[in-house]
Short mmCIF file of C-alpha atoms in Angstrom, two decimals:
data_model
loop_
_atom_site.label_atom_id
_atom_site.label_comp_id
_atom_site.label_asym_id
_atom_site.label_seq_id
_atom_site.Cartn_x
_atom_site.Cartn_y
_atom_site.Cartn_z
CA MET A 300 0.00 0.00 0.00
CA ALA A 301 1.30 3.46 -0.91
CA PRO A 302 2.14 5.88 1.94
CA ALA A 303 -0.66 8.25 0.84
CA ALA A 304 -3.17 5.42 0.97
CA ILE A 305 -1.94 4.44 4.44
CA THR A 306 -2.44 8.03 5.62
CA LEU A 307 -5.90 8.20 4.05
CA ALA A 308 -6.93 4.95 5.73
CA ALA A 309 -5.65 6.19 9.08
CA ASP A 310 -7.63 9.43 8.75
CA ALA A 311 -10.86 7.70 7.67
CA PRO A 312 -13.65 7.84 10.27
CA LYS A 313 -14.02 4.77 12.44
CA LEU A 314 -17.16 3.51 14.11
CA SER A 315 -17.69 5.21 17.47
CA SER A 316 -19.66 3.25 20.04
CA ALA A 317 -20.29 6.44 22.02
CA ASN A 318 -21.64 8.39 19.05
CA THR A 319 -23.68 5.40 17.90
CA GLY A 320 -25.26 5.00 21.33
CA PHE A 321 -25.95 8.72 21.57
CA MET A 322 -27.65 8.75 18.16
CA LEU A 323 -29.82 5.76 19.03
CA ILE A 324 -30.98 7.60 22.16
CA ALA A 325 -31.57 10.75 20.09
CA SER A 326 -33.64 8.71 17.64
CA ALA A 327 -35.80 7.37 20.47
CA LEU A 328 -36.26 10.94 21.75
CA VAL A 329 -37.44 12.07 18.31
CA LEU A 330 -39.88 9.15 18.15
CA ILE A 331 -41.47 10.08 21.49
CA MET A 332 -42.27 13.49 20.00
CA THR A 333 -44.98 11.93 17.82
CA PRO A 334 -47.01 10.54 20.77
CA GLY A 335 -46.29 13.89 22.45
CA LEU A 336 -47.74 15.65 19.44
CA ALA A 337 -50.75 13.33 19.60
CA PHE A 338 -51.43 14.35 23.21
CA PHE A 339 -50.80 18.02 22.39
CA TYR A 340 -53.29 17.97 19.52
CA GLY A 341 -55.66 15.54 21.25
CA GLY A 342 -56.14 17.86 24.21
CA MET A 343 -56.80 20.86 21.95
CA VAL A 344 -59.81 19.38 20.18
CA ARG A 345 -63.32 18.74 21.46
CA VAL A 346 -64.11 15.47 23.24
CA LYS A 347 -65.80 13.97 20.19
CA SER A 348 -62.59 14.25 18.10
CA THR A 349 -59.97 13.16 20.63
CA LEU A 350 -59.30 9.63 19.40
CA ASN A 351 -59.22 10.66 15.76
CA MET A 352 -56.61 13.27 16.56
CA LEU A 353 -54.48 10.73 18.41
CA MET A 354 -54.81 8.21 15.60
CA MET A 355 -53.81 10.71 12.91
CA SER A 356 -50.41 10.92 14.57
CA PHE A 357 -50.08 7.26 15.51
CA ILE A 358 -50.87 5.98 12.01
CA SER A 359 -47.90 7.97 10.73
CA MET A 360 -45.65 5.81 12.91
CA GLY A 361 -46.85 2.77 10.99
CA ILE A 362 -47.16 3.95 7.40
CA ILE A 363 -44.09 6.16 7.22
CA THR A 364 -41.84 3.56 8.87
CA ILE A 365 -42.57 0.98 6.19
CA LEU A 366 -42.31 3.40 3.27
CA TRP A 367 -39.07 4.86 4.62
CA VAL A 368 -37.48 1.41 4.66
CA LEU A 369 -38.83 0.44 1.23
CA TYR A 370 -37.77 3.55 -0.70
CA GLY A 371 -38.01 6.80 1.29
CA PHE A 372 -34.49 6.78 2.69
CA SER A 373 -32.95 5.92 -0.67
CA LEU A 374 -34.78 8.69 -2.51
CA ALA A 375 -34.14 11.29 0.18
CA PHE A 376 -30.43 10.66 0.76
CA GLY A 377 -29.18 8.98 -2.39
CA THR A 378 -26.82 11.00 -4.56
CA ASN A 379 -26.17 12.13 -8.14
CA ASN A 380 -29.17 14.43 -8.54
CA SER A 381 -30.05 17.91 -7.27
CA PHE A 382 -33.78 17.24 -6.94
CA ILE A 383 -34.25 13.61 -5.89
CA GLY A 384 -31.89 10.96 -4.55
CA TRP A 385 -31.29 7.48 -5.84
CA ASP A 386 -29.33 4.55 -4.44
CA SER A 387 -30.58 1.13 -5.47
CA ASP A 388 -28.49 -0.53 -2.75
CA TRP A 389 -30.61 1.25 -0.14
CA PHE A 390 -34.03 0.19 -1.43
CA GLY A 391 -35.41 -2.04 1.30
CA LEU A 392 -32.08 -1.52 3.10
CA HIS A 393 -31.00 -4.80 1.51
CA LYS A 394 -27.33 -4.04 0.75
CA ILE A 395 -26.25 -2.04 3.79
CA GLY A 396 -23.57 -3.57 5.97
CA LEU A 397 -24.12 -3.63 9.72
CA THR A 398 -21.00 -1.55 10.37
CA GLU A 399 -21.03 0.44 7.13
CA LEU A 400 -20.61 4.09 8.13
CA TRP A 401 -22.57 7.12 7.02
CA PRO A 402 -20.07 8.98 4.80
CA GLY A 403 -17.83 11.29 6.80
CA TYR A 404 -19.24 10.26 10.18
CA THR A 405 -18.63 7.69 12.88
CA ILE A 406 -22.12 6.14 13.02
CA PRO A 407 -23.54 3.28 10.93
CA ILE A 408 -25.82 4.03 7.97
CA PHE A 409 -28.56 2.14 9.81
CA VAL A 410 -28.36 4.61 12.70
CA PHE A 411 -28.54 7.63 10.42
CA MET A 412 -31.41 6.00 8.54
CA VAL A 413 -33.48 5.40 11.66
CA PHE A 414 -32.78 8.90 13.00
CA GLN A 415 -34.06 10.38 9.75
CA MET A 416 -37.02 7.98 9.83
CA MET A 417 -38.24 9.65 13.02
CA PHE A 418 -38.15 13.05 11.27
CA ALA A 419 -40.14 11.61 8.38
CA ILE A 420 -42.73 10.22 10.81
CA ILE A 421 -43.46 13.41 12.71
CA THR A 422 -43.55 15.78 9.73
CA PRO A 423 -46.85 14.58 8.18
CA ALA A 424 -48.25 14.15 11.69
CA LEU A 425 -47.75 17.89 12.20
CA ILE A 426 -50.14 18.57 9.30
CA SER A 427 -52.99 16.72 11.03
CA GLY A 428 -53.60 19.51 13.54
CA ALA A 429 -54.90 21.79 10.81
CA LEU A 430 -57.48 19.20 9.69
CA ALA A 431 -59.09 18.32 13.01
CA ASP A 432 -62.72 17.15 13.16
CA ARG A 433 -63.39 16.62 9.48
CA VAL A 434 -61.11 14.27 7.51
CA LYS A 435 -61.76 10.59 6.76
CA PHE A 436 -59.15 8.40 8.41
CA SER A 437 -58.70 6.30 5.26
CA ALA A 438 -58.19 9.42 3.14
CA TRP A 439 -55.71 10.80 5.67
CA SER A 440 -53.74 7.55 5.63
CA LEU A 441 -53.49 7.57 1.84
CA PHE A 442 -52.65 11.27 1.83
CA ILE A 443 -49.63 10.91 4.13
CA ALA A 444 -48.30 7.99 2.09
CA LEU A 445 -48.49 10.06 -1.10
CA TRP A 446 -47.26 13.21 0.63
CA LEU A 447 -44.15 11.48 1.97
CA THR A 448 -43.33 10.27 -1.54
CA ILE A 449 -44.06 13.40 -3.56
CA VAL A 450 -43.34 16.19 -1.09
CA TYR A 451 -41.28 15.22 1.95
CA VAL A 452 -38.71 13.01 0.24
CA PRO A 453 -37.76 15.53 -2.48
CA VAL A 454 -37.64 18.44 -0.02
CA ALA A 455 -35.46 16.47 2.42
CA HIS A 456 -33.10 15.75 -0.47
CA TRP A 457 -32.96 19.41 -1.51
CA VAL A 458 -32.09 20.59 1.98
CA TRP A 459 -30.06 17.73 3.48
CA GLY A 460 -28.86 15.55 0.61
CA SER A 461 -25.22 16.16 -0.24
CA ASP A 462 -26.27 16.69 -3.88
CA GLY A 463 -29.43 18.67 -3.07
CA TRP A 464 -29.65 22.07 -4.74
CA ALA A 465 -30.43 23.94 -1.49
CA PHE A 466 -27.62 22.15 0.31
CA LYS A 467 -25.13 23.10 -2.41
CA LEU A 468 -26.46 26.67 -2.48
CA GLY A 469 -25.60 27.02 1.21
CA VAL A 470 -29.07 27.14 2.78
CA ILE A 471 -28.65 26.52 6.51
CA ASP A 472 -31.19 24.21 8.12
CA PHE A 473 -29.73 22.56 11.19
CA ALA A 474 -32.62 20.21 11.96
CA GLY A 475 -35.69 20.97 9.89
CA GLY A 476 -36.96 24.54 9.73
CA THR A 477 -37.61 24.18 6.02
CA ALA A 478 -37.81 20.41 5.49
CA VAL A 479 -40.05 19.78 8.51
CA HIS A 480 -41.86 22.87 9.78
CA ILE A 481 -42.32 25.10 6.74
CA ASN A 482 -42.99 21.97 4.72
CA ALA A 483 -45.72 20.76 7.09
CA GLY A 484 -47.19 24.22 7.68
CA ALA A 485 -47.43 25.02 3.98
CA ALA A 486 -48.94 21.59 3.31
CA ALA A 487 -51.53 22.20 6.02
CA LEU A 488 -52.50 25.51 4.42
CA GLY A 489 -52.78 23.90 1.00
CA VAL A 490 -55.04 21.11 2.23
CA ILE A 491 -57.40 23.26 4.30
CA LEU A 492 -57.90 25.63 1.37
CA VAL A 493 -59.18 22.59 -0.55
CA ILE A 494 -61.29 20.79 2.06
CA GLY A 495 -62.82 23.88 3.66
CA LYS A 496 -63.90 24.86 7.14
CA ARG A 497 -65.34 22.87 10.00
CA VAL A 498 -69.07 23.01 10.56
CA GLY A 499 -69.65 25.96 12.90
CA PHE A 500 -66.29 27.65 12.31
CA LYS A 501 -66.35 31.16 13.87
CA LYS A 502 -69.84 30.41 15.25
CA ASP A 503 -69.61 27.49 17.69
CA PRO A 504 -67.19 27.37 20.63
CA MET A 505 -64.37 24.96 19.78
CA ARG A 506 -62.35 25.13 22.97
CA PRO A 507 -59.73 22.54 24.03
CA HIS A 508 -61.36 19.76 26.01
CA SER A 509 -58.27 18.91 28.12
CA LEU A 510 -55.59 21.48 28.81
CA PRO A 511 -53.69 19.00 31.04
CA LEU A 512 -53.30 16.78 27.95
CA VAL A 513 -52.05 19.79 26.00
CA MET A 514 -49.45 20.55 28.66
CA LEU A 515 -48.37 16.90 28.82
CA GLY A 516 -47.96 16.83 25.05
CA ALA A 517 -45.99 20.08 25.05
CA GLY A 518 -43.70 18.72 27.78
CA LEU A 519 -43.03 15.54 25.79
CA LEU A 520 -42.32 17.61 22.68
CA TRP A 521 -39.90 19.83 24.60
CA PHE A 522 -38.16 16.77 26.05
CA GLY A 523 -37.91 14.93 22.74
CA TRP A 524 -36.78 18.03 20.87
CA PHE A 525 -33.34 17.80 22.47
CA GLY A 526 -32.82 14.61 20.48
CA PHE A 527 -34.34 16.25 17.42
CA ASN A 528 -31.94 19.22 17.55
CA ALA A 529 -28.78 18.14 19.35
CA GLY A 530 -28.86 14.77 17.59
CA SER A 531 -28.72 16.49 14.22
CA TRP A 532 -25.00 17.11 14.71
CA LEU A 533 -24.72 13.30 14.40
CA GLY A 534 -22.50 12.90 17.44
CA ASN A 535 -19.59 15.02 16.23
CA ASP A 536 -17.32 15.96 19.12
CA ASP A 537 -16.67 19.66 18.42
CA GLY A 538 -19.18 21.29 20.73
CA VAL A 539 -21.84 22.28 18.19
CA GLY A 540 -24.25 19.61 19.44
CA ALA A 541 -23.85 20.98 22.97
CA LEU A 542 -24.49 24.52 21.70
CA MET A 543 -27.62 23.31 19.95
CA PHE A 544 -28.81 21.64 23.16
CA VAL A 545 -28.34 24.89 25.10
CA ASN A 546 -29.97 27.02 22.40
CA THR A 547 -32.96 24.69 22.24
CA GLN A 548 -33.65 25.27 25.93
CA VAL A 549 -32.93 29.01 25.80
CA ALA A 550 -35.05 29.82 22.74
CA THR A 551 -37.99 27.73 23.97
CA ALA A 552 -38.02 29.53 27.32
CA ALA A 553 -37.79 32.94 25.63
CA ALA A 554 -40.62 32.14 23.22
CA MET A 555 -42.90 30.90 25.98
CA LEU A 556 -42.35 34.07 28.00
CA ALA A 557 -42.80 36.29 24.95
CA TRP A 558 -46.07 34.56 23.96
CA LEU A 559 -47.41 34.93 27.50
CA ALA A 560 -46.45 38.60 27.60
CA TYR A 561 -48.20 39.17 24.27
CA GLU A 562 -51.30 37.37 25.58
CA LYS A 563 -51.38 39.39 28.77
CA ILE A 564 -51.08 42.70 26.90
CA ARG A 565 -53.51 41.74 24.14
CA HIS A 566 -56.06 39.59 25.98
CA GLY A 567 -55.47 40.23 29.68
CA ALA A 568 -54.48 36.73 30.84
CA PHE A 569 -51.60 34.26 30.97
CA THR A 570 -53.10 31.03 29.59
CA THR A 571 -51.78 27.49 29.82
CA LEU A 572 -52.56 27.03 26.13
CA GLY A 573 -50.44 30.09 25.42
CA ALA A 574 -47.54 28.72 27.47
CA ALA A 575 -47.67 25.41 25.60
CA SER A 576 -48.03 27.05 22.18
CA GLY A 577 -45.26 29.54 22.91
CA ALA A 578 -42.89 26.76 23.89
CA VAL A 579 -43.61 24.90 20.64
CA ALA A 580 -43.11 28.12 18.63
CA GLY A 581 -39.67 28.54 20.20
CA LEU A 582 -38.75 24.94 19.48
CA VAL A 583 -39.79 25.38 15.86
CA ALA A 584 -37.84 28.61 15.35
CA ILE A 585 -34.58 27.41 16.89
CA THR A 586 -34.63 24.17 14.88
CA PRO A 587 -33.04 25.63 11.71
CA SER A 588 -30.90 28.25 13.41
CA GLY A 589 -29.66 26.83 16.70
CA GLY A 590 -26.30 25.61 15.43
CA ALA A 591 -25.50 28.97 13.84
CA VAL A 592 -26.40 31.44 16.63
CA SER A 593 -25.08 32.18 20.11
CA PRO A 594 -27.23 31.69 23.23
CA LEU A 595 -27.99 35.44 23.18
CA GLY A 596 -29.03 35.05 19.56
CA ALA A 597 -31.22 32.12 20.60
CA ILE A 598 -33.01 34.36 23.11
CA ALA A 599 -33.70 36.84 20.32
CA VAL A 600 -34.90 34.10 17.94
CA GLY A 601 -37.22 32.67 20.59
CA ALA A 602 -38.65 36.01 21.69
CA ILE A 603 -39.33 37.16 18.12
CA ALA A 604 -40.94 33.83 17.25
CA GLY A 605 -43.10 33.86 20.39
CA VAL A 606 -44.63 37.24 19.58
CA ALA A 607 -44.88 36.68 15.83
CA CYS A 608 -46.53 33.25 16.13
CA ALA A 609 -48.93 34.49 18.81
CA ALA A 610 -50.00 37.25 16.43
CA ALA A 611 -50.14 34.90 13.44
CA VAL A 612 -52.60 32.40 14.92
CA GLY A 613 -55.36 34.99 14.74
CA LEU A 614 -54.95 35.46 11.00
CA LYS A 615 -57.18 32.48 10.27
CA PHE A 616 -60.16 34.45 11.56
CA LYS A 617 -59.19 37.51 9.53
CA PHE A 618 -58.61 35.61 6.28
CA GLY A 619 -61.21 32.89 6.82
CA TYR A 620 -59.13 29.70 6.55
CA ASP A 621 -59.83 27.08 9.23
CA ASP A 622 -56.46 26.00 10.61
CA SER A 623 -57.97 24.04 13.48
CA LEU A 624 -54.96 23.83 15.82
CA ASP A 625 -52.74 26.62 14.43
CA VAL A 626 -50.28 24.56 12.42
CA VAL A 627 -49.85 27.40 9.93
CA GLY A 628 -49.47 30.07 12.60
CA VAL A 629 -46.94 28.12 14.68
CA HIS A 630 -45.05 25.75 12.36
CA MET A 631 -45.05 27.59 9.06
CA VAL A 632 -44.56 31.06 10.55
CA GLY A 633 -42.14 29.82 13.21
CA GLY A 634 -40.12 27.90 10.63
CA ILE A 635 -39.92 30.94 8.35
CA ILE A 636 -38.80 33.19 11.21
CA GLY A 637 -36.17 30.77 12.46
CA SER A 638 -34.79 30.21 8.97
CA LEU A 639 -34.62 33.88 8.00
CA LEU A 640 -33.19 35.11 11.30
CA ILE A 641 -30.06 33.11 10.52
CA GLY A 642 -29.25 35.93 8.12
CA PHE A 643 -29.29 38.38 11.05
CA PHE A 644 -27.91 36.41 14.01
CA ALA A 645 -25.60 33.69 12.63
CA THR A 646 -22.19 33.80 14.26
CA GLY A 647 -20.38 30.76 12.89
CA LYS A 648 -21.30 27.20 12.10
CA GLY A 649 -24.56 26.19 10.57
CA GLN A 650 -25.11 22.58 9.57
CA SER A 651 -27.24 20.34 7.45
CA THR A 652 -28.30 17.21 9.27
CA ALA A 653 -27.11 15.06 6.35
CA THR A 654 -23.45 15.92 5.79
CA GLY A 655 -21.10 18.83 5.85
CA VAL A 656 -20.79 22.14 7.61
CA PHE A 657 -21.56 25.65 6.42
CA TYR A 658 -19.58 28.50 7.89
CA GLY A 659 -21.97 31.42 7.68
CA ASP A 660 -22.05 34.78 9.43
CA HIS A 661 -25.02 37.11 9.50
CA SER A 662 -25.02 38.79 6.12
CA PHE A 663 -27.21 39.77 3.21
CA THR A 664 -25.67 36.91 1.22
CA GLN A 665 -26.79 34.34 3.77
CA LEU A 666 -30.19 36.01 4.07
CA TRP A 667 -30.98 35.69 0.37
CA LYS A 668 -29.91 32.04 0.46
CA GLN A 669 -32.30 31.48 3.34
CA CYS A 670 -35.05 33.28 1.42
CA ALA A 671 -34.47 31.05 -1.60
CA GLY A 672 -34.77 27.89 0.49
CA VAL A 673 -37.82 29.11 2.41
CA GLY A 674 -39.63 30.32 -0.70
CA ALA A 675 -39.00 27.17 -2.71
CA VAL A 676 -40.12 24.77 0.03
CA LEU A 677 -43.16 26.86 0.91
CA ALA A 678 -44.38 27.16 -2.67
CA TYR A 679 -43.70 23.54 -3.62
CA SER A 680 -45.32 22.06 -0.53
CA LEU A 681 -48.37 24.32 -0.61
CA VAL A 682 -49.15 23.73 -4.29
CA VAL A 683 -48.43 20.00 -4.45
CA SER A 684 -50.25 19.31 -1.15
CA ALA A 685 -53.29 21.21 -2.38
CA VAL A 686 -53.28 19.22 -5.62
CA LEU A 687 -53.00 15.94 -3.71
CA ALA A 688 -55.92 16.91 -1.46
CA PHE A 689 -57.99 17.98 -4.47
CA LEU A 690 -57.42 14.69 -6.29
CA LEU A 691 -58.24 12.61 -3.21
CA ASP A 692 -61.32 14.70 -2.50
CA LYS A 693 -62.60 14.20 -6.05
CA THR A 694 -61.94 10.44 -6.00
CA ILE A 695 -62.38 8.82 -2.59
CA GLY A 696 -63.50 11.98 -0.73
CA MET A 697 -61.46 13.69 2.00
CA ARG A 698 -64.21 14.74 4.40
CA VAL A 699 -66.66 12.88 6.57
CA THR A 700 -70.32 13.81 6.16
CA GLU A 701 -71.71 16.84 7.94
CA ASP A 702 -73.82 14.62 10.22
CA GLU A 703 -70.75 12.56 11.17
CA GLU A 704 -68.75 15.70 11.89
CA VAL A 705 -71.48 17.14 14.09
CA SER A 706 -72.15 13.91 15.98
CA GLY A 707 -68.44 13.14 16.39
CA ILE A 708 -65.72 11.82 14.13
CA ASP A 709 -64.46 9.40 16.80
CA GLN A 710 -67.63 7.35 16.71
CA ALA A 711 -68.00 7.60 12.93
CA GLU A 712 -64.43 6.67 12.00
CA HIS A 713 -63.23 4.54 14.92
CA ALA A 714 -66.42 3.23 16.60
CA GLU A 715 -65.04 4.40 19.93
CA THR A 716 -65.12 7.36 22.28
CA ALA A 717 -62.24 8.76 24.29
CA TYR A 718 -64.08 8.80 27.61
CA ASP A 719 -66.79 6.55 29.02
CA PHE A 720 -68.70 8.29 31.79
CA SER A 721 -71.51 5.75 31.99
CA GLY A 722 -69.75 2.84 33.69
CA ALA A 723 -69.14 2.12 37.36
CA GLY A 724 -66.88 4.71 38.93
CA GLY A 725 -67.82 7.28 36.33
CA GLY A 726 -68.11 10.04 38.89
CA VAL A 727 -70.78 12.72 38.62
CA MET A 728 -71.34 12.17 34.92
CA GLY A 729 -71.58 8.43 35.43
CA THR A 730 -74.05 8.87 38.30
CA ALA A 731 -76.14 11.25 36.25
CA ALA A 732 -76.17 8.88 33.29
CA SER A 733 -77.14 5.93 35.51
CA ALA A 734 -79.93 7.93 37.11
CA LEU A 735 -81.25 8.96 33.71
CA ALA A 736 -81.16 5.35 32.51
CA ALA A 737 -83.02 4.20 35.62
CA THR A 738 -85.66 6.89 35.13
CA GLU A 739 -86.22 5.82 31.54
CA THR A 740 -86.48 2.18 32.60
CA ARG A 741 -89.18 3.06 35.18
CA LYS A 742 -91.11 4.97 32.50
CA VAL A 743 -91.06 1.95 30.23
CA ASP A 744 -92.09 -0.40 33.01
CA ALA A 745 -94.96 1.91 33.95
#
């Protein structure tokens, strides 16, 4: 072997048990975000839609997992094309060695694949919050399968694939501001413009039925997001992952406080729903920018996102689109803010979760790159998602009937209800129901 080859072999990355273990833990943390999202959304809807909201997230864990193994990973992270990946050895994961490393890193391809799988799972689940109360479960299941294939996979390749056009342009997206949050938020807007409003929108009260569930879900999201963000440095030992961990906490706290302050000034109260929503807004905004800004910059990103997202959620009433659980106002707006603020607050490294490092400082040059990435993802996802929803609506139908929506989508689509107050130990409601049943029985007997 030539001396140069010996040197190259010595410098080649070797499998790191520590980094591999860390990334497996990070992957598990990202997975727990989807049940967390289910609780977050499930508590925000009315009782009659609780199970449907939970199932719209949980079904993503099944469908997306299988499709990601079959072809999603290959198309998202294969090489040789700026718009879509391709690696036939990765289809079905059938030619990947157990210790074969992700190029340039110290973790196996399998570990990187499963980490990215968790991102692919939660992204379509985010869309579901905009469609609460009114979408057929079968249509939703088919929609997310098609959406992963036609929207998520190409966008992930653009932003994170080593040959993706946005990656090569220098668009900074540490962990998913464009590929996850703007992508999901724009898709949500596209779909709701097609399927229309809920029955009683702007007329009937549609308050959250369980704020404790909302807070539980927000807490699980916050907890899991450390894996989502810090894990996106893929275990590299140069401190950027630690910075991202710190910035995730800092920006989330700042956004929560800023949202609550906005609420108090605008509406006169500090609400638990506002605290939960503000925290999620901060998590969204720091996701693309956290590896490129300082902790002080993270405070600024979080505070700006908290106020902007709090203001944005009211736009649905002004413009008349029914974004049930504020996916557009929090995820799309928060993702845009976090991505664009890189152009103002970046101080050094900014990274794509696939490979490579960008060294970007706050500048007009970086800002226009961020604008290009944001604009392309937003437009593509909105238009293609709307077309998908339109085609499904005209073929199998996207919405349940008006009667089923009014009576409750849980019973219509799942033949279940979230809470049973009629059985033994049902408390006041159970006692009242039993008394009513006994009264009716006596009437019949009489």
